[in-house]
CSV table of C-alpha atoms in Angstrom, one decimal:
chain,number,residue,atom,x,y,z
A,1,MET,CA,-73.7,1.4,-15.9
A,2,THR,CA,-73.8,-1.9,-14.3
A,3,ASP,CA,-72.9,-3.4,-16.6
A,4,LYS,CA,-68.3,-4.2,-16.1
A,5,VAL,CA,-65.9,-3.2,-18.9
A,6,LYS,CA,-64.1,-6.3,-21.2
A,7,VAL,CA,-60.6,-5.0,-20.1
A,8,GLY,CA,-57.7,-6.9,-19.9
A,9,GLY,CA,-54.2,-6.7,-21.8
A,10,HIS,CA,-52.2,-8.0,-24.3
A,11,LEU,CA,-50.8,-12.0,-23.8
A,12,SER,CA,-48.3,-14.2,-25.3
A,13,ILE,CA,-48.8,-17.2,-27.1
A,14,ARG,CA,-46.0,-19.1,-26.7
A,15,SER,CA,-48.4,-21.7,-24.8
A,16,GLY,CA,-50.6,-21.4,-28.0
A,17,TYR,CA,-54.1,-19.5,-28.4
A,18,LEU,CA,-55.8,-22.0,-26.2
A,19,GLY,CA,-53.0,-20.7,-23.5
A,20,ALA,CA,-53.6,-17.2,-23.7
A,21,ALA,CA,-57.4,-17.5,-23.0
A,22,LYS,CA,-56.9,-19.4,-20.0
A,23,ALA,CA,-54.1,-16.9,-18.9
A,24,ALA,CA,-56.4,-14.1,-19.4
A,25,LEU,CA,-59.2,-15.7,-17.5
A,26,GLN,CA,-56.9,-16.7,-14.8
A,27,MET,CA,-56.1,-13.4,-14.3
A,28,GLY,CA,-59.6,-12.0,-13.8
A,29,ALA,CA,-59.5,-10.5,-17.4
A,30,GLY,CA,-63.0,-10.3,-19.8
A,31,ALA,CA,-60.8,-8.9,-23.1
A,32,PHE,CA,-57.2,-10.2,-23.8
A,33,GLN,CA,-54.7,-9.3,-27.6
A,34,TYR,CA,-52.3,-11.4,-29.2
A,35,PHE,CA,-49.9,-11.1,-31.9
A,36,PRO,CA,-51.1,-14.4,-34.2
A,37,LYS,CA,-47.6,-15.2,-35.3
A,38,ASN,CA,-44.3,-13.5,-34.9
A,39,PRO,CA,-44.7,-10.0,-34.6
A,40,ARG,CA,-41.3,-8.9,-36.6
A,41,SER,CA,-42.1,-11.3,-39.7
A,42,LEU,CA,-44.3,-11.5,-42.5
A,43,ALA,CA,-44.1,-15.0,-42.8
A,44,VAL,CA,-47.5,-16.5,-43.6
A,45,LYS,CA,-47.9,-18.8,-40.7
A,46,SER,CA,-49.8,-22.7,-40.9
A,47,PHE,CA,-51.5,-22.3,-37.6
A,48,ASP,CA,-53.1,-25.5,-35.6
A,49,PRO,CA,-56.7,-25.1,-36.6
A,50,ARG,CA,-57.3,-27.1,-33.3
A,51,ASP,CA,-55.5,-25.0,-31.1
A,52,ALA,CA,-57.6,-22.2,-32.7
A,53,GLU,CA,-61.0,-23.5,-32.1
A,54,GLN,CA,-60.3,-24.5,-28.5
A,55,CYS,CA,-59.7,-21.3,-28.1
A,56,ARG,CA,-62.8,-19.6,-29.8
A,57,THR,CA,-64.5,-22.5,-27.6
A,58,PHE,CA,-62.8,-21.4,-24.4
A,59,CYS,CA,-63.5,-17.9,-24.6
A,60,GLU,CA,-67.0,-18.8,-25.9
A,61,GLN,CA,-67.9,-20.9,-22.6
A,62,HIS,CA,-66.2,-18.1,-20.2
A,63,GLY,CA,-67.1,-14.7,-22.1
A,64,LEU,CA,-63.8,-13.7,-23.1
A,65,VAL,CA,-63.6,-11.4,-26.1
A,66,SER,CA,-60.1,-11.2,-27.9
A,67,ILE,CA,-58.7,-9.4,-30.9
A,68,ALA,CA,-55.1,-10.4,-33.1
A,69,HIS,CA,-52.6,-7.3,-33.7
A,70,THR,CA,-51.0,-8.4,-36.7
A,71,PRO,CA,-47.0,-8.0,-37.1
A,72,TYR,CA,-45.5,-4.6,-36.9
A,73,PRO,CA,-43.9,-4.5,-40.3
A,74,SER,CA,-47.5,-4.8,-41.9
A,75,ASN,CA,-47.8,-1.2,-43.8
A,76,LEU,CA,-51.0,-0.8,-45.8
A,77,ALA,CA,-49.6,1.7,-47.4
A,78,ILE,CA,-46.8,0.3,-49.5
A,79,SER,CA,-47.2,0.9,-53.2
A,80,LYS,CA,-48.4,-2.2,-55.1
A,81,GLU,CA,-46.8,-0.4,-58.6
A,82,THR,CA,-42.7,0.6,-56.9
A,83,ASP,CA,-42.9,-2.6,-54.6
A,84,GLY,CA,-44.6,-5.6,-55.9
A,85,GLU,CA,-43.1,-8.3,-54.5
A,86,ALA,CA,-43.3,-7.0,-50.4
A,87,TYR,CA,-46.9,-5.5,-51.2
A,88,GLY,CA,-47.8,-9.2,-51.7
A,89,ARG,CA,-46.3,-10.6,-48.6
A,90,VAL,CA,-48.0,-7.7,-46.3
A,91,VAL,CA,-51.6,-8.8,-48.0
A,92,GLN,CA,-50.7,-12.4,-47.8
A,93,SER,CA,-49.6,-11.8,-44.3
A,94,LEU,CA,-52.8,-10.1,-43.5
A,95,ARG,CA,-54.8,-12.5,-44.7
A,96,ASN,CA,-52.9,-14.7,-43.4
A,97,ASP,CA,-54.1,-13.2,-39.7
A,98,MET,CA,-57.7,-12.3,-41.0
A,99,GLU,CA,-58.1,-16.5,-41.4
A,100,ILE,CA,-56.3,-17.1,-37.7
A,101,ALA,CA,-58.6,-14.5,-36.1
A,102,GLU,CA,-61.4,-15.9,-37.6
A,103,ALA,CA,-60.3,-19.1,-36.3
A,104,CYS,CA,-60.0,-17.7,-32.7
A,105,GLY,CA,-63.2,-16.5,-32.7
A,106,SER,CA,-61.9,-12.7,-32.2
A,107,ILE,CA,-63.0,-9.6,-33.2
A,108,GLY,CA,-60.4,-9.2,-35.7
A,109,ILE,CA,-57.2,-7.6,-36.4
A,110,VAL,CA,-55.4,-4.5,-35.7
A,111,VAL,CA,-53.2,-2.8,-37.9
A,112,HIS,CA,-51.8,0.2,-38.0
A,113,PHE,CA,-53.0,3.2,-40.3
A,114,GLY,CA,-49.7,2.4,-42.6
A,115,THR,CA,-46.7,5.4,-43.3
A,116,PHE,CA,-45.6,6.3,-47.2
A,117,ARG,CA,-43.0,8.7,-47.4
A,118,ALA,CA,-42.3,8.7,-51.3
A,119,GLY,CA,-44.6,12.0,-52.7
A,120,ASN,CA,-47.6,12.3,-52.7
A,121,PRO,CA,-49.6,11.5,-49.6
A,122,LEU,CA,-52.7,11.8,-51.8
A,123,GLN,CA,-50.8,8.2,-53.4
A,124,GLY,CA,-50.6,6.4,-49.7
A,125,TYR,CA,-54.0,6.4,-48.9
A,126,GLN,CA,-55.0,5.0,-52.3
A,127,ASN,CA,-52.4,2.5,-51.5
A,128,ILE,CA,-54.5,1.6,-48.5
A,129,ILE,CA,-57.2,1.4,-50.0
A,130,GLN,CA,-56.1,-0.8,-52.3
A,131,CYS,CA,-54.3,-3.0,-50.2
A,132,ILE,CA,-57.4,-3.7,-47.6
A,133,ASN,CA,-59.3,-4.2,-51.0
A,134,ASP,CA,-57.4,-7.3,-51.9
A,135,VAL,CA,-56.9,-8.5,-48.1
A,136,LEU,CA,-61.1,-8.5,-47.8
A,137,SER,CA,-61.3,-10.2,-51.2
A,138,ASP,CA,-64.0,-12.7,-51.5
A,139,TRP,CA,-63.5,-12.6,-47.3
A,140,GLN,CA,-66.8,-14.3,-45.9
A,141,GLY,CA,-65.7,-14.8,-42.4
A,142,SER,CA,-66.9,-12.2,-39.4
A,143,ALA,CA,-63.4,-11.7,-38.5
A,144,LYS,CA,-62.9,-7.8,-39.3
A,145,LEU,CA,-59.9,-5.6,-40.1
A,146,LEU,CA,-59.4,-3.1,-37.6
A,147,ILE,CA,-57.9,0.4,-38.9
A,148,GLU,CA,-55.5,1.6,-35.7
A,149,ASN,CA,-54.8,6.0,-35.3
A,150,GLN,CA,-51.2,6.7,-35.4
A,151,ALA,CA,-49.4,9.3,-33.2
A,152,GLY,CA,-47.3,11.0,-35.8
A,153,ASP,CA,-43.8,9.5,-34.5
A,154,HIS,CA,-44.0,7.5,-38.3
A,155,GLY,CA,-45.2,10.8,-40.3
A,156,ASP,CA,-48.9,12.7,-40.8
A,157,MET,CA,-51.0,10.0,-41.2
A,158,GLY,CA,-53.4,8.4,-39.7
A,159,MET,CA,-53.6,10.8,-36.8
A,160,THR,CA,-57.3,12.2,-37.3
A,161,ILE,CA,-60.8,10.6,-37.0
A,162,GLU,CA,-61.5,12.1,-40.7
A,163,GLU,CA,-58.5,9.9,-42.3
A,164,LEU,CA,-59.5,6.8,-40.3
A,165,VAL,CA,-63.2,7.2,-41.5
A,166,GLN,CA,-62.9,8.1,-44.7
A,167,ILE,CA,-60.4,5.5,-45.8
A,168,ARG,CA,-63.0,2.6,-43.8
A,169,LYS,CA,-65.9,4.5,-46.4
A,170,LEU,CA,-63.9,4.1,-49.7
A,171,CYS,CA,-62.9,0.4,-49.0
A,172,ARG,CA,-65.0,-1.6,-51.4
A,173,ASP,CA,-66.4,-4.1,-48.1
A,174,SER,CA,-66.6,-1.4,-45.6
A,175,GLU,CA,-69.1,-3.7,-43.4
A,176,HIS,CA,-65.4,-6.1,-42.8
A,177,ILE,CA,-63.6,-2.8,-41.6
A,178,GLY,CA,-63.6,-1.3,-38.2
A,179,PHE,CA,-61.5,0.5,-36.1
A,180,CYS,CA,-59.4,0.5,-32.9
A,181,LEU,CA,-58.8,3.8,-31.0
A,182,ASP,CA,-55.3,3.7,-29.2
A,183,THR,CA,-55.9,6.2,-26.5
A,184,CYS,CA,-52.4,7.2,-26.1
A,185,HIS,CA,-51.5,7.8,-29.8
A,186,ALA,CA,-55.4,9.7,-29.9
A,187,PHE,CA,-53.5,11.9,-26.6
A,188,GLY,CA,-49.9,12.3,-28.5
A,189,ALA,CA,-51.5,12.9,-31.8
A,190,GLY,CA,-53.9,15.8,-31.0
A,191,MET,CA,-56.7,13.7,-32.0
A,192,TRP,CA,-58.0,13.7,-28.4
A,193,ARG,CA,-56.7,15.9,-25.8
A,194,GLY,CA,-57.6,14.0,-22.7
A,195,GLU,CA,-60.2,15.1,-19.7
A,196,GLY,CA,-63.0,17.3,-21.0
A,197,ASP,CA,-62.2,17.5,-24.4
A,198,GLU,CA,-65.9,17.9,-25.9
A,199,SER,CA,-64.7,18.1,-29.5
A,200,PHE,CA,-63.4,14.7,-29.9
A,201,ALA,CA,-66.7,13.0,-28.6
A,202,ALA,CA,-68.9,15.0,-30.7
A,203,LYS,CA,-66.7,14.6,-33.7
A,204,ALA,CA,-66.6,11.1,-33.2
A,205,LYS,CA,-70.1,11.0,-32.7
A,206,GLU,CA,-70.9,12.8,-35.7
A,207,LEU,CA,-69.1,11.4,-38.4
A,208,LYS,CA,-70.2,7.7,-36.6
A,209,PHE,CA,-66.8,7.0,-36.0
A,210,TRP,CA,-67.6,5.2,-32.6
A,211,ASP,CA,-70.4,3.1,-35.3
A,212,GLY,CA,-67.1,1.4,-36.5
A,213,LEU,CA,-65.2,1.3,-32.8
A,214,CYS,CA,-64.2,-2.4,-31.8
A,215,ALA,CA,-61.9,-2.5,-30.0
A,216,VAL,CA,-59.6,0.0,-27.7
A,217,HIS,CA,-55.7,0.4,-26.8
A,218,LEU,CA,-56.5,1.7,-23.1
A,219,ASN,CA,-52.6,2.8,-23.5
A,220,ASP,CA,-51.8,6.6,-21.0
A,221,SER,CA,-48.9,8.1,-22.4
A,222,LYS,CA,-45.1,9.0,-21.4
A,223,TYR,CA,-44.5,12.2,-23.3
A,224,PRO,CA,-47.5,15.2,-22.8
A,225,VAL,CA,-50.1,15.9,-25.3
A,226,LEU,CA,-49.2,16.7,-29.5
A,227,SER,CA,-46.0,15.3,-28.4
A,228,ARG,CA,-46.4,12.9,-31.4
A,229,LYS,CA,-44.6,10.6,-29.5
A,230,ASP,CA,-46.0,6.8,-29.1
A,231,ARG,CA,-44.8,5.5,-25.7
A,232,HIS,CA,-47.5,4.3,-23.7
A,233,ALA,CA,-47.5,4.7,-19.7
A,234,ARG,CA,-50.1,2.2,-17.4
A,235,VAL,CA,-53.1,3.9,-17.2
A,236,GLY,CA,-53.4,7.0,-14.5
A,237,GLN,CA,-49.6,6.8,-14.8
A,238,GLY,CA,-48.7,8.9,-17.5
A,239,HIS,CA,-49.6,13.0,-19.5
A,240,ILE,CA,-53.2,11.4,-19.9
A,241,GLY,CA,-53.7,10.7,-16.1
A,242,GLU,CA,-56.7,8.7,-13.4
A,243,ALA,CA,-59.3,11.9,-14.5
A,244,GLY,CA,-58.4,11.8,-18.9
A,245,PHE,CA,-59.7,8.2,-18.7
A,246,ARG,CA,-62.5,8.5,-16.2
A,247,TRP,CA,-63.6,11.0,-18.3
A,248,LEU,CA,-63.4,8.5,-21.5
A,249,LEU,CA,-64.9,5.7,-19.5
A,250,GLN,CA,-68.3,7.8,-19.8
A,251,ILE,CA,-68.9,7.4,-22.9
A,252,ASP,CA,-70.8,4.7,-23.9
A,253,ALA,CA,-69.2,3.6,-27.4
A,254,ILE,CA,-65.5,3.2,-24.9
A,255,ARG,CA,-67.8,0.8,-22.3
A,256,ARG,CA,-69.3,-0.9,-24.5
A,257,THR,CA,-66.1,-1.8,-26.4
A,258,PRO,CA,-63.0,-4.6,-25.4
A,259,LEU,CA,-60.1,-2.6,-23.6
A,260,ILE,CA,-56.7,-4.1,-24.1
A,261,PHE,CA,-53.7,-2.9,-22.3
A,262,GLU,CA,-50.3,-2.4,-24.1
A,263,SER,CA,-48.1,-1.5,-21.0
A,264,GLU,CA,-45.9,-3.1,-19.2
A,265,THR,CA,-47.6,-5.1,-15.6
A,266,GLY,CA,-48.0,-4.4,-12.7
A,267,GLU,CA,-45.3,-6.4,-9.7
A,268,ASP,CA,-47.4,-9.2,-9.9
A,269,GLY,CA,-46.3,-9.7,-13.3
A,270,THR,CA,-50.2,-9.4,-14.8
A,271,TYR,CA,-52.6,-6.8,-15.5
A,272,ARG,CA,-54.6,-7.0,-12.6
A,273,GLU,CA,-54.1,-3.8,-10.7
A,274,ASP,CA,-54.9,-1.7,-13.8
A,275,MET,CA,-57.7,-3.5,-14.6
A,276,GLU,CA,-59.1,-2.9,-11.3
A,277,ARG,CA,-58.5,0.1,-11.4
A,278,VAL,CA,-60.3,1.0,-14.4
A,279,ARG,CA,-63.3,-0.9,-13.3
A,280,ARG,CA,-63.3,1.4,-10.7
A,281,TRP,CA,-63.1,4.5,-12.6
A,282,ALA,CA,-66.0,3.1,-14.7
A,283,GLU,CA,-68.8,2.4,-12.4
A,284,THR,CA,-68.3,5.5,-10.6
């Protein structure tokens, strides 16, 4: 366990993509996450290719890894048949995010599993597969679409390893699809129950979930296990606690994956304190 983990936080792009990369390096991070555009809008963004290329080059020079997070209204489970216009906006927005991530040299774009409340859940899963297939149609880039597990606060979908693995398997371009594990969501849903949950590690291995893991949102939880609440706390300061993260960081697949904080920063306005904490836990 000599290699240092790649750890960092979610950063603003108000100074551009290169600006976010520089902020990550200045903080001492090995990884960072960013919104490729306005996080509350699905409007397609005309981005500056020079800024994106400079971000890519800077990250390569300094060994930084980046991940894009899609806007909040992105919903993979939206129905093409009943709301074609809204479906088209989601697909175009996600494709736009893929193009920005590719230009910035990012691993991929994180998108929440999806919510569907209008009837048979099977239709919701079919919608997700159709949406992902349309987003990745003729995609030639190396950036991936990364499906994130959910806590259960917006319905029952996306709370299990089985769902993520199966959706990826059933999509046409599975080689362009990966997973983003959110520890707070997993804890809230009961997918992972914290320290000593060997069944979680064994199931992830058996279903080859680890093979597709490309990013981890390393968030503690403000609520207890099985709460179905998506409320992030700083690592070690919630119900998962230091022991839970120390246990998780012993899993090789987790250690090899970029670890991203989405919680509040420390008193200095950065994630330095949390990064140091996680590096220490990973080494002991």
